[in-house]
Coordinates of C-alpha atoms and ligand atoms in Angstrom, one line a residue:
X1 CA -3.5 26.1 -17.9
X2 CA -3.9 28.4 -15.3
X3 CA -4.4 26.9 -12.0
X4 CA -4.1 27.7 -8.2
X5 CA -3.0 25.9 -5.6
X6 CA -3.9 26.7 -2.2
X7 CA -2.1 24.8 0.3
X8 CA 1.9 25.3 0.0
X9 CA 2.8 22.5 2.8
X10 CA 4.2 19.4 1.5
X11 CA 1.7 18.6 -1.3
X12 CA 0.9 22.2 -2.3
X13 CA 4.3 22.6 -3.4
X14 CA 5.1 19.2 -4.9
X15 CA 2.0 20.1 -6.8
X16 CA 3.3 23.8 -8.1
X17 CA 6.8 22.1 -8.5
X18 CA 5.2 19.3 -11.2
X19 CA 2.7 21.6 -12.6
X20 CA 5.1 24.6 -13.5
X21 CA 7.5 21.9 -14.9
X22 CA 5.1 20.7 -17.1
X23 CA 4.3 24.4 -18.5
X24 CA 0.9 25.7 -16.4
X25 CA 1.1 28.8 -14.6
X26 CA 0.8 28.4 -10.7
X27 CA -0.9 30.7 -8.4
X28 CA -0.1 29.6 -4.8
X29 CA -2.0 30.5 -2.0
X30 CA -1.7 29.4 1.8
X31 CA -3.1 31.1 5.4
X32 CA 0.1 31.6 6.2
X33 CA 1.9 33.9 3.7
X34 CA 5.4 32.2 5.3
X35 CA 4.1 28.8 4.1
X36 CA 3.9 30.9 0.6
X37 CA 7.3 32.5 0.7
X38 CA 8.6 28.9 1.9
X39 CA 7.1 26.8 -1.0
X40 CA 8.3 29.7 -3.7
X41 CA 11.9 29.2 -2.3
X42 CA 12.0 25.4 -2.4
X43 CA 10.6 25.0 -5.6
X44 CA 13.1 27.5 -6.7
X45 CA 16.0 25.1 -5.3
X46 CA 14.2 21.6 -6.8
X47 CA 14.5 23.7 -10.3
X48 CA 18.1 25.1 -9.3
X49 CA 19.1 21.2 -8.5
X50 CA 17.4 20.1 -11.9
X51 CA 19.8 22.5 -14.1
X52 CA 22.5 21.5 -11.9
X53 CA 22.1 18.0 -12.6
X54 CA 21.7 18.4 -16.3
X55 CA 17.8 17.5 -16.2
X56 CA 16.4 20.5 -17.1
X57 CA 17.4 23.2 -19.3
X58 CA 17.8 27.0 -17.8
X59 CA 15.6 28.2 -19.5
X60 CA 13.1 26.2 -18.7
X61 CA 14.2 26.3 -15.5
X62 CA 13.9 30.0 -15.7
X63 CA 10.5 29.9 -17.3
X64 CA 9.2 27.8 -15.1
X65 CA 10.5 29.7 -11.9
X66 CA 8.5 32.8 -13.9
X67 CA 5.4 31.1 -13.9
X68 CA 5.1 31.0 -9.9
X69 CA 3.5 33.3 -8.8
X70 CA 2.7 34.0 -4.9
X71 CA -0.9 35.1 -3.9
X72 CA -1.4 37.0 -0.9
X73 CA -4.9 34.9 -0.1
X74 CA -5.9 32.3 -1.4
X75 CA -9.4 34.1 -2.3
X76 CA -7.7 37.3 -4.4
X77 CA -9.4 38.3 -6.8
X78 CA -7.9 37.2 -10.9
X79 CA -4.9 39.9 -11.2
X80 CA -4.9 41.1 -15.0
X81 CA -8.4 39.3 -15.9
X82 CA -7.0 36.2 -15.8
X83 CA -9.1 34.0 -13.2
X84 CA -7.2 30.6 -12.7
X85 CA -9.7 27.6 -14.5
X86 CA -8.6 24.6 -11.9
X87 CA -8.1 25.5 -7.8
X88 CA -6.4 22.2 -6.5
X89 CA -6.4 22.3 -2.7
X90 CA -3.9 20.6 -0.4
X91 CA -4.6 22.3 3.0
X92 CA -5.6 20.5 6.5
X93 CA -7.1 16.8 5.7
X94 CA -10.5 18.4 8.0
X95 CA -13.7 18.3 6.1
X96 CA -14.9 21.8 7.5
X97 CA -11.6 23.5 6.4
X98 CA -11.9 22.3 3.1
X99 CA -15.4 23.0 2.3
X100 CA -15.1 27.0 3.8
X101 CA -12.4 27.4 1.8
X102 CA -14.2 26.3 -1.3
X103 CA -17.3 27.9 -0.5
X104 CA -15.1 31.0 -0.2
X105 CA -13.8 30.4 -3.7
X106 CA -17.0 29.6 -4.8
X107 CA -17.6 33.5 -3.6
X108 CA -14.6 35.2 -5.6
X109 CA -13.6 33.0 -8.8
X110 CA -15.8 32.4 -12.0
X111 CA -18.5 29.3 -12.4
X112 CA -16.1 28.4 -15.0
X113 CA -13.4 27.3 -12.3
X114 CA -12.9 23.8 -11.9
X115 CA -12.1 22.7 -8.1
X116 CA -10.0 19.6 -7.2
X117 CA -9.3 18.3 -3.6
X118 CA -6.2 16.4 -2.9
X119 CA -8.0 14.9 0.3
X120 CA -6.5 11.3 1.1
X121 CA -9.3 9.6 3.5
X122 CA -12.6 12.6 3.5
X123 CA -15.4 11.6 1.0
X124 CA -14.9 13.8 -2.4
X125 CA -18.7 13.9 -2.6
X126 CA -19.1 15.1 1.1
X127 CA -16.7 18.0 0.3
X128 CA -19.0 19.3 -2.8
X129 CA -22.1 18.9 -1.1
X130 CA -20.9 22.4 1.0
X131 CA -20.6 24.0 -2.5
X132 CA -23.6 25.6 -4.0
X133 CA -22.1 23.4 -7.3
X134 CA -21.3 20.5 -6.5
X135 CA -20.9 19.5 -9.8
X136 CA -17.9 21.8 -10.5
X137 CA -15.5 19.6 -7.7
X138 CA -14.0 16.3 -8.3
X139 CA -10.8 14.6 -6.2
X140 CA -7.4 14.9 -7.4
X141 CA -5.3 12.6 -5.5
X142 CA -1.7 12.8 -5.9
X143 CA 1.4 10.8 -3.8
X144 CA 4.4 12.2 -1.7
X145 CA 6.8 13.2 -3.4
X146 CA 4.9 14.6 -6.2
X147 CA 7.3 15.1 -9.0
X148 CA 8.3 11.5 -8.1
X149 CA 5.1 9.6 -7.7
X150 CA 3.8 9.4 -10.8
X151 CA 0.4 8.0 -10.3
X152 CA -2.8 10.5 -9.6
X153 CA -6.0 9.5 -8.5
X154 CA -9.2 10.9 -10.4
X155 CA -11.7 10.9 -8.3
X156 CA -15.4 12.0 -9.7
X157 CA -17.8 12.6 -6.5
X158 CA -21.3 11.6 -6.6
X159 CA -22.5 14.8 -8.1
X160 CA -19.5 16.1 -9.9
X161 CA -20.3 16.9 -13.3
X162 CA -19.5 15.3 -16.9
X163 CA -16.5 16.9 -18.1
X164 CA -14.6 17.4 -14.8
X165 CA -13.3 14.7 -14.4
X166 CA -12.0 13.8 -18.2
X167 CA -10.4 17.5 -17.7
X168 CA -8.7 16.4 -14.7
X169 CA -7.7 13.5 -16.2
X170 CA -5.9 14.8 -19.5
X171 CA -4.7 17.4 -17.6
X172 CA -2.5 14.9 -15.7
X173 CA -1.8 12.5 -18.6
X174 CA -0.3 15.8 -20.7
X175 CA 1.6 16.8 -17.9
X176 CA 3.2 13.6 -17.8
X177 CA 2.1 11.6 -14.6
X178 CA -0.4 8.7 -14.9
X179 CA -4.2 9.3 -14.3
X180 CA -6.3 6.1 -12.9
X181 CA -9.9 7.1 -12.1
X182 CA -11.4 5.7 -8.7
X183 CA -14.7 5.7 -7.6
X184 CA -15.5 8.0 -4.3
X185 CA -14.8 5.5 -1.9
X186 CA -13.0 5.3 1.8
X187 CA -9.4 5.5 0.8
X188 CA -9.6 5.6 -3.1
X189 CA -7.8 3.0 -4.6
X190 CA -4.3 3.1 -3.3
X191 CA -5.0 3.7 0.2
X192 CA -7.6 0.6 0.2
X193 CA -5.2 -2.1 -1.5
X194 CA -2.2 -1.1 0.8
X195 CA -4.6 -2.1 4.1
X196 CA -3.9 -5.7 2.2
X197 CA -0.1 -5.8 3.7
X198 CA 0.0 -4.2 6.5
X199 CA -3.5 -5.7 8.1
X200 CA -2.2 -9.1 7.5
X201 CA 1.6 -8.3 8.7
X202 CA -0.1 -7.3 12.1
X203 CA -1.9 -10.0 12.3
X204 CA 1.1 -12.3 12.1
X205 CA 2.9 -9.9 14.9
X206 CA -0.5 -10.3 17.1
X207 CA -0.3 -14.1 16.6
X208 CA 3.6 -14.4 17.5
X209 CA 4.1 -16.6 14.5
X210 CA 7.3 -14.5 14.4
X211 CA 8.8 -11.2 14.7
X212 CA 8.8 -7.8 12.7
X213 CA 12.6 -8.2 11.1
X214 CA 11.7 -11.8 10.3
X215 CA 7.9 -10.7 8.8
X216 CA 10.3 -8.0 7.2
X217 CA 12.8 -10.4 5.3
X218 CA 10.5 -13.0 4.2
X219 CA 8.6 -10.1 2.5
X220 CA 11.6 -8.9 1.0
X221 CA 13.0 -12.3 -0.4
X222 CA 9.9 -14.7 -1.1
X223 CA 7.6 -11.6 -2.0
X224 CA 10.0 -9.7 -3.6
X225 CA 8.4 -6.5 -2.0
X226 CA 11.2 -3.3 -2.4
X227 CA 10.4 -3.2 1.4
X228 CA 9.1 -5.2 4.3
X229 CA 5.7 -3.9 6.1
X230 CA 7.2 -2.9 9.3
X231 CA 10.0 -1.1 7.5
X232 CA 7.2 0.7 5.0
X233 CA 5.3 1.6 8.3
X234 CA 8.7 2.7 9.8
X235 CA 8.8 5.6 6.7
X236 CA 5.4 6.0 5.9
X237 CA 4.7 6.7 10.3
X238 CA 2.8 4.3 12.5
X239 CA 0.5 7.3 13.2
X240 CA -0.3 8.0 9.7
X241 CA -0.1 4.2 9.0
X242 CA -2.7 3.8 11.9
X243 CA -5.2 6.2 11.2
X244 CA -5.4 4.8 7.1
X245 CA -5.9 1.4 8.9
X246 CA -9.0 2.9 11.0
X247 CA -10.5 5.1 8.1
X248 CA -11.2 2.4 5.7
X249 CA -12.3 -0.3 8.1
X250 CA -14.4 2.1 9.7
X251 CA -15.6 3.4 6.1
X252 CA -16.5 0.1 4.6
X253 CA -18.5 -0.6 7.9
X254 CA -15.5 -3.1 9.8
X255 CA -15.3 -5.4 7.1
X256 CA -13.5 -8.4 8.3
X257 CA -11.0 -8.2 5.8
X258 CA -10.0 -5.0 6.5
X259 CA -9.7 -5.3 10.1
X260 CA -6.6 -3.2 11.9
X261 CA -4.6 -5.0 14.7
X262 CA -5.3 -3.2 18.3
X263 CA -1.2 -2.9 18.1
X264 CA -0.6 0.3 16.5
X265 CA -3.0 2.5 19.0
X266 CA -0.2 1.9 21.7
X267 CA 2.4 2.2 20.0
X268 CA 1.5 5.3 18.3
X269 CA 0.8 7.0 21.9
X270 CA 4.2 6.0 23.4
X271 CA 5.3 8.2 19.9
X272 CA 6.9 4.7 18.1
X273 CA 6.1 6.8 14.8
X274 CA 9.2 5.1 13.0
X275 CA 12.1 7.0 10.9
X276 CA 10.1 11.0 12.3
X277 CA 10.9 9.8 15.7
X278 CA 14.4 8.0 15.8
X279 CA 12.4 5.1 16.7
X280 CA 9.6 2.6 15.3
X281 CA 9.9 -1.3 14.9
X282 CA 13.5 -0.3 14.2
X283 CA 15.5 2.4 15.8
X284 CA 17.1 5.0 13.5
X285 CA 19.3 6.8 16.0
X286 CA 23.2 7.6 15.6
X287 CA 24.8 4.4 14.9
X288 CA 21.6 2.3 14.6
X289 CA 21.2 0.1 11.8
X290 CA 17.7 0.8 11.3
X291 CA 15.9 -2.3 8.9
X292 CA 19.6 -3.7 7.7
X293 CA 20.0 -4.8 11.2
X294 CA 22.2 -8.3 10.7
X295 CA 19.4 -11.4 10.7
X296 CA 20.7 -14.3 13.7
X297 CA 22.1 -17.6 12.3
X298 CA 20.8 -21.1 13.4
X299 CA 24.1 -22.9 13.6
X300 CA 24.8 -26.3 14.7
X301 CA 22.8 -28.7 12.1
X302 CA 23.3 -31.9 10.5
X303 CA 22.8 -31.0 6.5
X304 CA 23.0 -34.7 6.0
X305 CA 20.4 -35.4 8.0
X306 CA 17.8 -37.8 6.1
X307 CA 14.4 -36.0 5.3
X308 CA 11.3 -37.0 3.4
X309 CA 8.9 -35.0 2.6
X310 CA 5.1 -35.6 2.3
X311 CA 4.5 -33.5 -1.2
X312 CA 6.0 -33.6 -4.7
X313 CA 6.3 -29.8 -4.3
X314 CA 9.4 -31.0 -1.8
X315 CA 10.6 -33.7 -3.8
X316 CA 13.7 -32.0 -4.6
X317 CA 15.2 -31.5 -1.1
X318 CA 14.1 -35.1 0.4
X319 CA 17.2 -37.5 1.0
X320 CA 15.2 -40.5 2.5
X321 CA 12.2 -43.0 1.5
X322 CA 9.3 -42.9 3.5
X323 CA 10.7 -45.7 5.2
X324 CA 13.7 -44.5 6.9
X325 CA 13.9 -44.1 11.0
X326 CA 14.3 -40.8 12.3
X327 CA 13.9 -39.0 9.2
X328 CA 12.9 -34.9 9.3
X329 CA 9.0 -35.1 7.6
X330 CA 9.1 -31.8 5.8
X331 CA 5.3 -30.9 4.7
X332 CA 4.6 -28.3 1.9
X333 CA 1.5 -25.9 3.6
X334 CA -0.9 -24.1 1.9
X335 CA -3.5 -22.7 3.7
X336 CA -2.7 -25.4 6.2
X337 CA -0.5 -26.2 9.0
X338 CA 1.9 -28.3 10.0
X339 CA -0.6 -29.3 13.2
X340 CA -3.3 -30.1 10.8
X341 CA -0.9 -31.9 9.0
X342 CA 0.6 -34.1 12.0
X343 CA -3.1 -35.3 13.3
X344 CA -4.6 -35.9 10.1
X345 CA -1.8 -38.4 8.9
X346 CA 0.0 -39.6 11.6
X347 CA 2.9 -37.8 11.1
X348 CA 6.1 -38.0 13.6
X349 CA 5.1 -34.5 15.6
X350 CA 8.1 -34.0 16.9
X351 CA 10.5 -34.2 13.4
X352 CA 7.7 -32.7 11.5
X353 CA 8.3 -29.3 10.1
X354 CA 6.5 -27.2 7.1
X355 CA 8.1 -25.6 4.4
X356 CA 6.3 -23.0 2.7
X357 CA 5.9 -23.6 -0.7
X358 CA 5.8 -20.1 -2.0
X359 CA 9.8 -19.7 -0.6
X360 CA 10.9 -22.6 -2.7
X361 CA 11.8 -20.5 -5.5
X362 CA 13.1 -17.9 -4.2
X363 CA 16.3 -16.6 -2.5
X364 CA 14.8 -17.4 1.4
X365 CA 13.1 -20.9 2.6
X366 CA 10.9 -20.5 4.9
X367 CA 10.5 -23.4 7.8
X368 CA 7.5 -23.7 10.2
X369 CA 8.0 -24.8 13.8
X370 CA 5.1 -26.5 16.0
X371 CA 5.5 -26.6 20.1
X372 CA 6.0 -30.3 19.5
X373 CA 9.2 -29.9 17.3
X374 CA 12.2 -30.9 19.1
X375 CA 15.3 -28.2 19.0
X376 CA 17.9 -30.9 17.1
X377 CA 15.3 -31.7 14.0
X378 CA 14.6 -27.2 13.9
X379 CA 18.5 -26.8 13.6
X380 CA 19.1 -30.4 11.0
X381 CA 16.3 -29.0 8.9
X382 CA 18.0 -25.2 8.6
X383 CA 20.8 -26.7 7.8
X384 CA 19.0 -29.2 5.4
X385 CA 17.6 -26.2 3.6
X386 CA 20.6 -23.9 3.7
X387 CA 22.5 -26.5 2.2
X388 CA 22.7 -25.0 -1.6
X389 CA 23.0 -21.1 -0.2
X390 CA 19.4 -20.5 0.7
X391 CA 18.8 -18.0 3.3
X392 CA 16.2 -20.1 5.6
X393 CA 13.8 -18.6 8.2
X394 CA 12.4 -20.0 11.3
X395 CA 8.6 -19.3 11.7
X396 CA 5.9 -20.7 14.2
X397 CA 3.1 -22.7 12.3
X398 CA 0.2 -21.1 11.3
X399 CA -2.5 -22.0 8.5
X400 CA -0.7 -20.8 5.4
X401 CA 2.8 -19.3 7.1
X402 CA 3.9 -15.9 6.3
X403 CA 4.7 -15.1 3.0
X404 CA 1.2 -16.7 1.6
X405 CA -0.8 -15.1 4.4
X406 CA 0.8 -11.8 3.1
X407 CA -0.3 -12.4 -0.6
X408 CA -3.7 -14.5 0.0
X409 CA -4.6 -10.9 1.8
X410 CA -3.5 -8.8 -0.6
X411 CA -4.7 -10.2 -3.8
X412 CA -8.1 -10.9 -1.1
X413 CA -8.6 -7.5 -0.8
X414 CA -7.4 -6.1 -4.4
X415 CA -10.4 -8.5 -5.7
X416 CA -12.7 -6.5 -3.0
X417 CA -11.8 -3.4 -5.0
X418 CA -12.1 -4.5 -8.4
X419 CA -15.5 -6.3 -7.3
X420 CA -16.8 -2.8 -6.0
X421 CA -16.0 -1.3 -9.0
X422 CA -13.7 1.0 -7.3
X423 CA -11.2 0.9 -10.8
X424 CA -11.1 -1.3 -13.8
X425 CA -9.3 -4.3 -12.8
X426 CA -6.4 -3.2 -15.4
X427 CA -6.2 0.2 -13.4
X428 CA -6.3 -1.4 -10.5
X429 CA -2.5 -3.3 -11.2
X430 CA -1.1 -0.2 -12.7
X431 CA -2.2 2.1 -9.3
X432 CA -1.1 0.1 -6.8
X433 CA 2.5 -0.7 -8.9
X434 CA 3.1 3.2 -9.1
X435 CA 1.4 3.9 -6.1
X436 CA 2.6 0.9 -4.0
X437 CA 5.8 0.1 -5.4
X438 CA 5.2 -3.6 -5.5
X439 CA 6.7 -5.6 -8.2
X440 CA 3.5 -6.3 -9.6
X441 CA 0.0 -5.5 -9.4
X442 CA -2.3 -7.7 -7.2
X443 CA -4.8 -9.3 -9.5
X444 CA -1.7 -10.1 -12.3
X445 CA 0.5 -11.5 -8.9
X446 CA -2.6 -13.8 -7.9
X447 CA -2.3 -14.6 -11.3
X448 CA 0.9 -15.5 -11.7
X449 CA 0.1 -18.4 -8.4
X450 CA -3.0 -19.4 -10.5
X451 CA -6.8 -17.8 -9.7
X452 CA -7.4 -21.4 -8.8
X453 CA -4.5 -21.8 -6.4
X454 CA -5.2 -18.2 -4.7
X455 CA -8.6 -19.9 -4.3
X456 CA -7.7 -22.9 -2.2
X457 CA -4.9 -20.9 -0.3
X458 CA -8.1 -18.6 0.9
X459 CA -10.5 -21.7 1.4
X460 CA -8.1 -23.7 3.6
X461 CA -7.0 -20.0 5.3
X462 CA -10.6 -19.6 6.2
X463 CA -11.5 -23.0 7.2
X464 CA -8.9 -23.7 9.1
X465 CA -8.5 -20.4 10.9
X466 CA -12.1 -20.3 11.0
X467 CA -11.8 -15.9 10.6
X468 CA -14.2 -14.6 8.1
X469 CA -11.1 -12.0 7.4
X470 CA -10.1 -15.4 4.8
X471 CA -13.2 -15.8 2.8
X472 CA -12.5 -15.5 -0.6
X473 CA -14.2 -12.8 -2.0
X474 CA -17.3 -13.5 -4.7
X475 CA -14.7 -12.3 -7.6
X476 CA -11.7 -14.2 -6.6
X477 CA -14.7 -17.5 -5.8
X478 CA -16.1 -17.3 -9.3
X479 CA -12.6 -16.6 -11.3
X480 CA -10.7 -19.1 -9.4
X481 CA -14.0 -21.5 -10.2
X482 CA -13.9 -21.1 -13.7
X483 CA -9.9 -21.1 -13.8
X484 CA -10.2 -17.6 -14.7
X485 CA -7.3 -14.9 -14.6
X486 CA -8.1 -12.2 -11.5
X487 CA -8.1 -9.6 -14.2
X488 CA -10.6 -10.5 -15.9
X489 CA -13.3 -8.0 -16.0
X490 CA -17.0 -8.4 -14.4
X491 CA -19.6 -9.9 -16.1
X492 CA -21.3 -8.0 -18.8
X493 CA -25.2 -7.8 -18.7
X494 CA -27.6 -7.4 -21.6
X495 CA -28.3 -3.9 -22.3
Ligands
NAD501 P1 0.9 20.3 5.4 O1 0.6 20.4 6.8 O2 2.3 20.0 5.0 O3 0.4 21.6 4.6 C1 -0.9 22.1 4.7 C2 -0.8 23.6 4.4 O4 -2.2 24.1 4.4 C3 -0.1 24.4 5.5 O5 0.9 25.2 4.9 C4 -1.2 25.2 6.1 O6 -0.7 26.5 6.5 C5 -2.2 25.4 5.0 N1 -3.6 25.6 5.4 C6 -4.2 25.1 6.4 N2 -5.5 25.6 6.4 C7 -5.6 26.4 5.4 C8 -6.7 27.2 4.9 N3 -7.9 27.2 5.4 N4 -6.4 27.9 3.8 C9 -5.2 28.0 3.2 N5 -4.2 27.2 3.6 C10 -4.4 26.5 4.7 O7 0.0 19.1 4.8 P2 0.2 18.1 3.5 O8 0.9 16.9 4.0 O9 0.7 18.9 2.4 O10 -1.3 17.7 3.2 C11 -2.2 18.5 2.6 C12 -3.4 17.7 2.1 O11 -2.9 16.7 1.2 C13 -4.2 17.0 3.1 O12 -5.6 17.0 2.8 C14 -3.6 15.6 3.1 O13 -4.5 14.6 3.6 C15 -3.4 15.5 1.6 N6 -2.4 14.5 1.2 C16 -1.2 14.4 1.9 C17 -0.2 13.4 1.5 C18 1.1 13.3 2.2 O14 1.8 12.3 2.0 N7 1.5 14.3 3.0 C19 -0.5 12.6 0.4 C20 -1.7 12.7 -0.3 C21 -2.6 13.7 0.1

C-alpha cells in the first residue's frame, strides 16, 4: 500500500519505520522539512541496527530504506500518478491543526484516499466533521514505541464509512501488529482502562494509607504488575499522566469512578514530570536509584509470638486458640477494615492487625495498622509473617487495603468499558495486555478472584467508604449475581 504519513515526530516515524518494514511505501511529510530529514535518518539507523543484530536481512533492509520517500509538504501533489490510498496523521494532538490539515488534503489527494488520525484523547468523529467526507476518516491509534507496541486501536467515527475501518484493520493485522476496534469514545480503550490504576493509586497517596515506594511494591509483588503506578507515571510523565486523567473524567461527564486526585496539578507545575526531568516520585539523577531504591526493614519482632486469627483464609499462619492472653488477632479484609472489624466483634484494638488476603499467595504479605495498634504487636506480627521468607509491608487500614483497592478499580472500570460497548469484552483483555503490559486482562484477572468475589470486594468498598467511585458497575452487579465470568458478553435481545 501506498500511504503517507504526515507528522515525522515521535509517532510519524515509528509509523514509517513499521509500515516500510512490513512492505508499504511511505511518503513522509511534516511542516518542518528538518523534522522530515530527521525521521528519514533515524529510521535509516533502526533498519541499520536490525541488519546489525541479525533481525532483518539487507536487503530488506535496503528495500525498505528505498521505499521512504521524503515529501517536501505534506499536501504535494501524487509524484508519477501514484496518489497515496491511506494519509495517517501524527502531528499536534490540537483539534484545529488536525482538521486544516485534512481539509487541506481533502483539497489535493483523490476521494479514493483513506485518512486515519493517530489522535490519543480528540474525538475521531469531531475531526471528520471539518471534512467535506466525513465518511472517508476513521482513527488509527497506535502506542510509543511503534515497532514495539504491537497493539493498534481502530477507531470508526460516527460517520466514517463501511469499509474504512475493516481496511484499516487488515491493513494492521497483515502488517503484523494487532488490530482491536474501539468505539469513538474519550480515551479509546487503552487510555480509559489505564485511569483504573493510577486513579485508585492516588487515591491511596491522598488518603496516607501509605507511601508511593510502598503503593509501588505491593503492586509489583501481590499484583504482579511489570511496574508499580508511581514508577509507570515516573516513565509515562506526570504531565502527560495528568492530562489522560482529566480528559476522560472530563469526557465521560466526572464519573465518579474515574475521578483524578487534585495531586498531580501541583506536582506537574513544580515540573515533578518523572524520568524527562531527573525527578518524579523517584529521583533519576547521577547516582540515584530511581524505583529500585532499597525498601526499610521492621526489625525487632517476636516470630513466636502467639496469633489467632479471625478467618479460615489465615488459618495457616495462626499459632494460638482463641483463647490465649495477649495473642496478635490477625483479621483477613476484604472490602473491610480492620476498624470495622474491632467494633463490630469486640476485638482486642490494640493487637488487632489485618492481613490482606489477596498477598497471601504471593511473594509480599501485606499488614494493616489502625491508630490503636501498639508499636510491639506492628513489629511481632512482621516478624510473624516474614517468618517463612515473605517480604511483608506495613500499611494504614483502609476498607479493602491496597493491593484489592488497586484491582476492585481496575476490573470496576474495565467492566464500565465493556458495558459501554466500547470493545468486545474478549478485545478488551487482549488491548489492555499489549497495550498495558499487565499480566492479564482485566475482566479474565476479576475472573480469576471470582465475578462473585470482585462483587462483594466492591459492595463492602462502597458501603463502607460510602464513595460512589466503589459501586459496582450494572455488568460486574449482574455477572457477579449470576456467578458469571466478567467476560461474558452482554445480553442478546430478540431480533
Ligand atoms: P511530536 O511533537 O513528536 O511530533 C509532531 C510532529 O508534527 C512534529 O514534527 C511537528 O513539526 C509536526 N507538525 C505539527 N503541526 C503540523 C502540521 N500542521 N502539518 C504537518 N506537520 C505538523 O508528537 P508525537 O508524540 O509524535 O504525537 C503526534 C500525535 O500522535 C499526537 O496527536 C499525539 O497525541 C499522538 N500520539 C502520541 C503518542 C505518544 O506516546 N507520543 C502515542 C499515541 C498517539
Amino acid at each position: 500500500m501506498r500511504i503517507r504519513v504526515v507528522g515525522a515526530g515521535t509517532m510519524g516515524r515509528g509509523i514509517a519505520q513499521w509500515a516500510v518494514m512490513a512492505g508499504h511505501t511511505v511518503e513522509l511529510a511534516d511542516a518542518r522539512p528538518e523534522a522530515v530529514a530527521d525521521a528519514v535518518a533515524f529510521v535509516r539507523g533502526m533498519l541499520e541496527r536490525a541488519v546489525e543484530k541479525g533481525r532483518m536481512s539487507r536487503a530488506a533492509a535496503d528495500r525498505a530504506i528505498g521505499a521512504l520517500l521524503a515529501l517536501d509538504s505534506p499536501y504535494d501533489l501524487a509524484g508519477g500518478g501514484a496518489a497515496p490510498e491511506l494519509v495517517i496523521e501524527a502531528v499536534l494532538e490540537d483539534l484545529e491543526v488536525k482538521a486544516e490539515l485534512f481539509i487541506g488534503l481533502e483539497r489535493v489527494l483523490p476521494d479514493s484516499t483513506v485518512f486515519a488520525t493517530n489522535t490519543s484523547s480528540l474525538s475521531v468523529t469531531r475531526i471528520g466533521a471539518r471534512l467535506a467526507d466525513p465518511g472517508r476518516l476513521a482513527g488509527l491509534h497506535f502506542f510509543n514505541p511503534v515497532p514495539l507496541m504491537k497493539l493498534v486501536e481502530v477507531v470508526p467515527g460516527a460517520a466514517t464509512r463501511e469499509g474504512v475501518p475493516e481496511l484499516l484493520t487488515a491493513l494492521v493485522a497483515e502488517s503484523g501488529h494487532r488490530p482491536v476496534t474501539v468505539a469513538d469514545t474519550p480515551g479509546f480503550l487503552v487510555n480509559h482502562a489505564g485511569r483504573g490504576l493510577v486513579t485508585e493509586a492516588f487515591a491511596l497517596l491522598e488518603e496516607s494509607v501509605a507511601g508511593h515506594a510502598a503503593i509501588d511494591r505491593i503492586a509489583r509483588d501481590v499484583l504482579g504488575l511489570r511496574m508499580g503506578p508511581f514508577e509507570l507515571m515516573d516513565l509515562t510523565g506526570l504531565d502527560v499522566t495528568a492530562s489522560v486523567m482529566d480528559t476522560v473524567w472530563d469526557g465521560f461527564r466526572h464519573a465518579d469512578r474515574l475521578r483524578p486526585s487534585y495531586l498531580p496539578a501541583n506536582r506537574v507545575a513544580a515540573g515533578l514530570y518523572g524520568r524527562k526531568s531527573l525527578r518524579g516520585f523517584y529521583a533519576y539523577g547521577e547516582g540515584e536509584a530511581g524505583p529500585s531504591l532499597p525498601e526499610p526493614r521492621i526489625e525487632g519482632g517476636d516470630p513466636a509470638r502467639a496469633v489467632r486469627t479471625t478467618g479460615d483464609e489465615l488459618a495457616a499462619v495462626a499459632t494460638a486458640s482463641a483463647a490465649a492472653e495477649d495473642a496478635l488477632v490477625l483479621v483477613p479484609t476484604w472490602g473491610t477494615s480492620v476498624a470495622a472489624a474491632v467494633a463490630a466483634d469486640g476485638l482486642p484494638a490494640e493487637r488487632t492487625l489485618g492481613v490482606d488476603p489477596l498477598s497471601l499467595g504471593t511473594p509480599r504479605r501485606v499488614l494493616a495498622v489502625t491508630p490503636a495498634t501498639r508499636d510491639d504487636a506492628v513489629r511481632d506480627a512482621v516478624a510473624v509473617l516474614a517468618r517463612d521468607g515473605h517480604a511483608v509491608s506495613v500499611v494504614r487500614d483502609t476498607a479493602g487495603s491496597v493491593a484489592q483497592r488497586l484491582l476492585a478499580s481496575i476490573v470496576n472500570v474495565a467492566t464500565g468499558i465493556a458495558e459501554r460497548g466500547v470493545a468486545e469484552p474478549a478485545e478488551i483483555d487482549v488491548a489492555v495486555t499489549l497495550g498495558l503490559g499487565y499480566p492479564q486482562g482485566p475482566l479474565a484477572w476479576g475472573d480469576s478472584v471470582g465475578s462473585a468475589r470482585m462483587l462483594a470486594l466492591l459492595r463492602a468498598l462502597a458501603h463502607e467508604t460510602g464513595d460512589p467511585r466503589y459501586r459496582p458497575t450494572p455488568w460486574l452487579t449482574q455477572r457477579g449475581s449470576l456467578r458469571l465470568p466478567l467476560s461474558t458478553p452482554m445480553a442478546r435481545l430478540p431480533e
